[in-house]
Short mmCIF file of C-alpha atoms and ligand atoms in Angstrom, two decimals:
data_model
loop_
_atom_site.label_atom_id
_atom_site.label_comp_id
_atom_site.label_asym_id
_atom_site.label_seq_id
_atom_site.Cartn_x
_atom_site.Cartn_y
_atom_site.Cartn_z
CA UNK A 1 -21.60 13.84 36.70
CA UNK A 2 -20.08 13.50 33.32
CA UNK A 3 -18.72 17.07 33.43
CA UNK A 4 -17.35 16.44 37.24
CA UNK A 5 -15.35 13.04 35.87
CA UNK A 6 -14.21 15.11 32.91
CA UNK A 7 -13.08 18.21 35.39
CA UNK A 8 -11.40 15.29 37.71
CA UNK A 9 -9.66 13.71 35.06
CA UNK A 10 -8.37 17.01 33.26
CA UNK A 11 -6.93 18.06 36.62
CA UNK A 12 -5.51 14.82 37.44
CA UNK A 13 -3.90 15.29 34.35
CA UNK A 14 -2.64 18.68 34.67
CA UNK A 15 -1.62 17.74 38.19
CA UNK A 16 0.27 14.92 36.85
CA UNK A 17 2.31 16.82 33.64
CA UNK A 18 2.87 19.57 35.48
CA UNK A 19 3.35 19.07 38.86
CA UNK A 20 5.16 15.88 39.41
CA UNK A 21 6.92 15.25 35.95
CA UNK A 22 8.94 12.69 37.23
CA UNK A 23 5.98 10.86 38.12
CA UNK A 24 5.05 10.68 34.36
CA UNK A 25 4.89 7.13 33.50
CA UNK A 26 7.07 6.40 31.10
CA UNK A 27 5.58 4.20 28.70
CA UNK A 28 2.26 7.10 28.96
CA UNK A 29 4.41 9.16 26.98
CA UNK A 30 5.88 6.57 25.30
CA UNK A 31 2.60 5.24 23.86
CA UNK A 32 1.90 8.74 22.62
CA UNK A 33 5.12 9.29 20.67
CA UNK A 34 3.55 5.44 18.99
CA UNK A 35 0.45 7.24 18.55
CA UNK A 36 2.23 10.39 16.68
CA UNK A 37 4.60 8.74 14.77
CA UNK A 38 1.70 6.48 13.06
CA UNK A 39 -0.59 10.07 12.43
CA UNK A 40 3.26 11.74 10.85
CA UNK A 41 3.71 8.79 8.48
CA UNK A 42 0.42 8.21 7.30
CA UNK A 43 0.45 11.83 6.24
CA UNK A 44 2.22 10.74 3.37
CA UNK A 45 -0.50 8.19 1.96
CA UNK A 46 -3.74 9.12 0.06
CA UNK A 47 -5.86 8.34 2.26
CA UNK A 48 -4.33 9.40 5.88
CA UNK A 49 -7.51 9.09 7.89
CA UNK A 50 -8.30 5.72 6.64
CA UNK A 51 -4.94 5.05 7.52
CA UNK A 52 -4.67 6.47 10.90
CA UNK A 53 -7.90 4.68 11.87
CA UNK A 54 -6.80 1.44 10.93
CA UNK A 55 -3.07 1.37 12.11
CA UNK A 56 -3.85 3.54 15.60
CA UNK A 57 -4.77 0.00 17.24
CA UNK A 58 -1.19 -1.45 16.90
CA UNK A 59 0.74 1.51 17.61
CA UNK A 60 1.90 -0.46 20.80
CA UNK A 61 3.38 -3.13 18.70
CA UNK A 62 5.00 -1.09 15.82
CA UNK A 63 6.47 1.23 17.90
CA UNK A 64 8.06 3.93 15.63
CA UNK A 65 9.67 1.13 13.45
CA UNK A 66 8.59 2.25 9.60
CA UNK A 67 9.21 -1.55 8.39
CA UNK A 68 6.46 -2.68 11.33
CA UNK A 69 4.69 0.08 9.93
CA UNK A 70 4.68 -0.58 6.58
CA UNK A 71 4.03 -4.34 7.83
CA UNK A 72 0.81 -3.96 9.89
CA UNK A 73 -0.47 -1.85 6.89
CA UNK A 74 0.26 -4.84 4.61
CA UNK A 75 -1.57 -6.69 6.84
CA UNK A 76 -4.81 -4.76 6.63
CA UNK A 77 -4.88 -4.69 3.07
CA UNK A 78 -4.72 -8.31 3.16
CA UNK A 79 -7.41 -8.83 5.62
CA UNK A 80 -9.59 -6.67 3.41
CA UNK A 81 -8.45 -8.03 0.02
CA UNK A 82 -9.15 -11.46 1.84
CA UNK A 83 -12.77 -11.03 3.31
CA UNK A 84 -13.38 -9.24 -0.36
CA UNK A 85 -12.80 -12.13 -2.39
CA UNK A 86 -15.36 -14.30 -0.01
CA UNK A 87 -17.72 -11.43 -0.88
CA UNK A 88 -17.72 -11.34 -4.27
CA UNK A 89 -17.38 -15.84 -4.00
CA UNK A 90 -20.55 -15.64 -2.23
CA UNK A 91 -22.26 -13.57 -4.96
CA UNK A 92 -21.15 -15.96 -7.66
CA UNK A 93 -23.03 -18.58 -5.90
CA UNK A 94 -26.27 -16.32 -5.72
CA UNK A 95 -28.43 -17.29 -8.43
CA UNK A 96 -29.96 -13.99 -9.35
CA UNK A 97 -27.06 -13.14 -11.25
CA UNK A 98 -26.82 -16.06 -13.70
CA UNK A 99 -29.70 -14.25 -15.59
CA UNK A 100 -27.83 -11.95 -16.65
CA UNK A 101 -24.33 -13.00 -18.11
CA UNK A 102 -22.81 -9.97 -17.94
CA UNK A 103 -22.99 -9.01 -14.66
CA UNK A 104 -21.98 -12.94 -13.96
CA UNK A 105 -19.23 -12.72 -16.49
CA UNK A 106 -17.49 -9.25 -14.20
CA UNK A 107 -18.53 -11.19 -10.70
CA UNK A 108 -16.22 -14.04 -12.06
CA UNK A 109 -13.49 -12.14 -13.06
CA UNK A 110 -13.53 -9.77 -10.10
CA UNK A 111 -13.53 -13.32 -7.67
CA UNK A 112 -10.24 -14.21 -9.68
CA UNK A 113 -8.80 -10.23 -9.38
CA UNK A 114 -8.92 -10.28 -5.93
CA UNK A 115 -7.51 -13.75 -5.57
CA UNK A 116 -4.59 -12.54 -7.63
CA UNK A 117 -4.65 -9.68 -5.17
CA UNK A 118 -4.38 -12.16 -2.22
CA UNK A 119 -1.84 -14.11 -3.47
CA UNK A 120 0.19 -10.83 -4.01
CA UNK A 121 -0.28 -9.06 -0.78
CA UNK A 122 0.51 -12.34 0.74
CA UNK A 123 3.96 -12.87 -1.22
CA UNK A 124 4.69 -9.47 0.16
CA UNK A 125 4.41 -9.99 3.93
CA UNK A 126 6.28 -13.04 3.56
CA UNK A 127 9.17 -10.76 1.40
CA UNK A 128 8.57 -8.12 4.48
CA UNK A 129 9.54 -10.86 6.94
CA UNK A 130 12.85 -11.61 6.06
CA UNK A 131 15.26 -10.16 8.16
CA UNK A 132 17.38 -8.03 5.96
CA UNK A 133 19.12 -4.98 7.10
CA UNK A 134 17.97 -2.28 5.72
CA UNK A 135 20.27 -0.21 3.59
CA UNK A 136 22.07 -3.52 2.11
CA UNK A 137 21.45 -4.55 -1.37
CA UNK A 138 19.44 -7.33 -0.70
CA UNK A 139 16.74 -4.86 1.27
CA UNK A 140 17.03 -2.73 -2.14
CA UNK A 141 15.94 -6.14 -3.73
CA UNK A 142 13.49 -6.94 -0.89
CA UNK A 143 11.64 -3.60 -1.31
CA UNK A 144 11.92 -3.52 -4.76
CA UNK A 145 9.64 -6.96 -4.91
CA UNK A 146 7.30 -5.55 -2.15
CA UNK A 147 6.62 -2.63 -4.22
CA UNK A 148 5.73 -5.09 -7.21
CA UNK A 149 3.40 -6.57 -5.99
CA UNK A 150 1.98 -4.39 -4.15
CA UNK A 151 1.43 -2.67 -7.29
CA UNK A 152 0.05 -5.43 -9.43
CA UNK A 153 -2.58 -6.06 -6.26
CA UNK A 154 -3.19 -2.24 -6.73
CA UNK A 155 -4.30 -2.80 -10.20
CA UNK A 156 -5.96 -6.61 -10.07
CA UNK A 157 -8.64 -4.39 -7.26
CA UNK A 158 -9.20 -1.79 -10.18
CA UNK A 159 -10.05 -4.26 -12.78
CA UNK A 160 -12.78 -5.66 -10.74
CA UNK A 161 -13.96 -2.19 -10.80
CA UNK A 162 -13.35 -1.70 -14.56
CA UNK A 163 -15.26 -4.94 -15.29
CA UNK A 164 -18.37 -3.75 -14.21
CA UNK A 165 -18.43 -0.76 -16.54
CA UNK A 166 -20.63 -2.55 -18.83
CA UNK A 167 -22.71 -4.12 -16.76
CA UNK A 168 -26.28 -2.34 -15.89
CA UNK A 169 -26.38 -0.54 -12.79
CA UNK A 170 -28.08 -2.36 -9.69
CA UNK A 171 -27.30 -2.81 -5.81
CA UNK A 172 -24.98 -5.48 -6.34
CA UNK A 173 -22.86 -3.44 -8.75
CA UNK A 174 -22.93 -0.33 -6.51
CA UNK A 175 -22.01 -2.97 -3.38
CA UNK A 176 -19.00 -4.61 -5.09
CA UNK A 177 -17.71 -1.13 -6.44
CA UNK A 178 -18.11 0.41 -3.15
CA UNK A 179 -16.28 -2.59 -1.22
CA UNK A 180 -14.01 -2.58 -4.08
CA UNK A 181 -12.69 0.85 -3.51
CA UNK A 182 -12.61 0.49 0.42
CA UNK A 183 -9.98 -2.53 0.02
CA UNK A 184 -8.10 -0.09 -3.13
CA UNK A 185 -7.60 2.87 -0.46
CA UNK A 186 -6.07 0.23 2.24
CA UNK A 187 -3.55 -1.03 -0.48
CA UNK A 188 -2.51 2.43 -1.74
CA UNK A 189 -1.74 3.31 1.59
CA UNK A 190 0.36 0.34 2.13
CA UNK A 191 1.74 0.58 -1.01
CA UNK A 192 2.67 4.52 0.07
CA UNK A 193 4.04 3.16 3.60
CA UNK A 194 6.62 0.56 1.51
CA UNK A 195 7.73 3.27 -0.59
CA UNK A 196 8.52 5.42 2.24
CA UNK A 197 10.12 3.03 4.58
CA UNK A 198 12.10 1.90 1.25
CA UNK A 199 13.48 5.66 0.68
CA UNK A 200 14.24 5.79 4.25
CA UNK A 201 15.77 2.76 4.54
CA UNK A 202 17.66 2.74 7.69
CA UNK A 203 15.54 5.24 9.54
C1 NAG B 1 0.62 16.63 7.24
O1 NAG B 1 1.02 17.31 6.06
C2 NAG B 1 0.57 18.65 5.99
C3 NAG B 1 0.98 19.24 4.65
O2 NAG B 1 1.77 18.40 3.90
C4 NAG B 1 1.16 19.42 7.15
O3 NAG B 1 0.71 20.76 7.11
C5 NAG B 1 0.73 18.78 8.46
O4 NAG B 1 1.33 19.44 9.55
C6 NAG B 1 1.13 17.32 8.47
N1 NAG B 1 0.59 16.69 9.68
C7 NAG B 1 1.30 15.83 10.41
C8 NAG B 1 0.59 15.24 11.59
O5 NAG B 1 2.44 15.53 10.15
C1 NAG B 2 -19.93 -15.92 2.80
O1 NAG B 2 -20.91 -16.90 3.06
C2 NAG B 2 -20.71 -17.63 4.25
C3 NAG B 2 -21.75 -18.73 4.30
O2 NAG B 2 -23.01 -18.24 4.02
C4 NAG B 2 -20.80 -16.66 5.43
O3 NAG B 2 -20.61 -17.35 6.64
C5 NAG B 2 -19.73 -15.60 5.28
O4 NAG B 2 -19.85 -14.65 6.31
C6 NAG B 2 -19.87 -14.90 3.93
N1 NAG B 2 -18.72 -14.01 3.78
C7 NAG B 2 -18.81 -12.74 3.40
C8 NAG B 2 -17.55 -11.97 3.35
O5 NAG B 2 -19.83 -12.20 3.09
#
């Protein structure tokens, strides 16, 4: 039944493109060029998988503008950095780890690093918002701030990371490291989609 739907719909389909052109929707095609555009640019982050996966869902909405782009990806790494920082909060309140001060001592600091990290992701949509045209000086100013702080958020995540090095290994370690790195790949591919929508500036 499966195979017969499949047959249908590839037929349908090749009935469709090849037959009747004009009878292409438009926005079909259009929504596919929305769909490439978003697999092309985040070929130039770290992590272009991650990136794909996370972005494909608003291809409708960013359309093949690299500032919405760069935007929406902002946005993920804030919603990450974000449910992160209740993570690790809701560890500090466990008391298991007040036995041992060390491990305490890096959940405390990692709780502030990824505030930090949401107050800097933050500052950056807001920058993203204004309406500058790009090009001008002021977008060269815009970006330049984006890119910031986008960096400093980049390197508040990896000191959480770095503060555990001394503390024994255990599940929670291994579970905040892990988490840790998941919300590091979403900013460095932000941070890649700034710096390529500020190169390209107009585009
Ligand atoms: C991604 O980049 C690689 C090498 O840089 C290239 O071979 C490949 O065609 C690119 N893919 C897309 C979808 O742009
Ligand atoms: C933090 O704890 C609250 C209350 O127990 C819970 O509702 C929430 O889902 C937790 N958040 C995370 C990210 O684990």
């Amino acid at each position: 039944m499966r195979t017969l739907l499949f047959f249908l719909f590839i037929t349908t389909l090749f009935f469709y493109t090849y037959s009747l052109p004009i009878a292409i929707p438009q926005d079909l095609t259009t929504a596919s060029d929305n769909i490439d555009f978003i697999r092309t640019s985040c070929n130039a982050t770290l992590y272009p998988d991650l990136c794909y996966t996370s972005l494909a869902g608003y291809a409708n909405a960013i359309q093949q503008d690299p500032g919405r782009l760069a935007r929406a990806a902002i946005s993920v790494s804030l919603k990450k950095a974000h449910h992160m920082a209740e993570y690790v909060s809701n560890l500090t309140r466990d008391a298991d780890y007040g036995s041992d001060p060390r491990a305490a001592s890096a959940l405390h600091d990692c709780f502030s690093n990824f505030g930090d990290a949401v107050d800097e992701i933050r500052g950056s949509l807001k920058q993203m918002r204004q309406a500058v045209s790009p090009g001008s000086e002021s977008f060269r100013f815009q970006m330049s701030n984006v890119q910031t702080w986008m960096s400093a958020a980049l390197t508040d995540e990896e000191t959480c990371t770095d503060g555990f090095e001394d503390v024994a290994d255990s599940q929670m370690k291994s579970d905040v490291c892990d988490r840790s790195e998941e919300v590091k790949k979403a900013t460095s591919n932000a941070l890649a989609l700034v710096n390529s929508y500020a190169e390209k500036g107009v585009q």
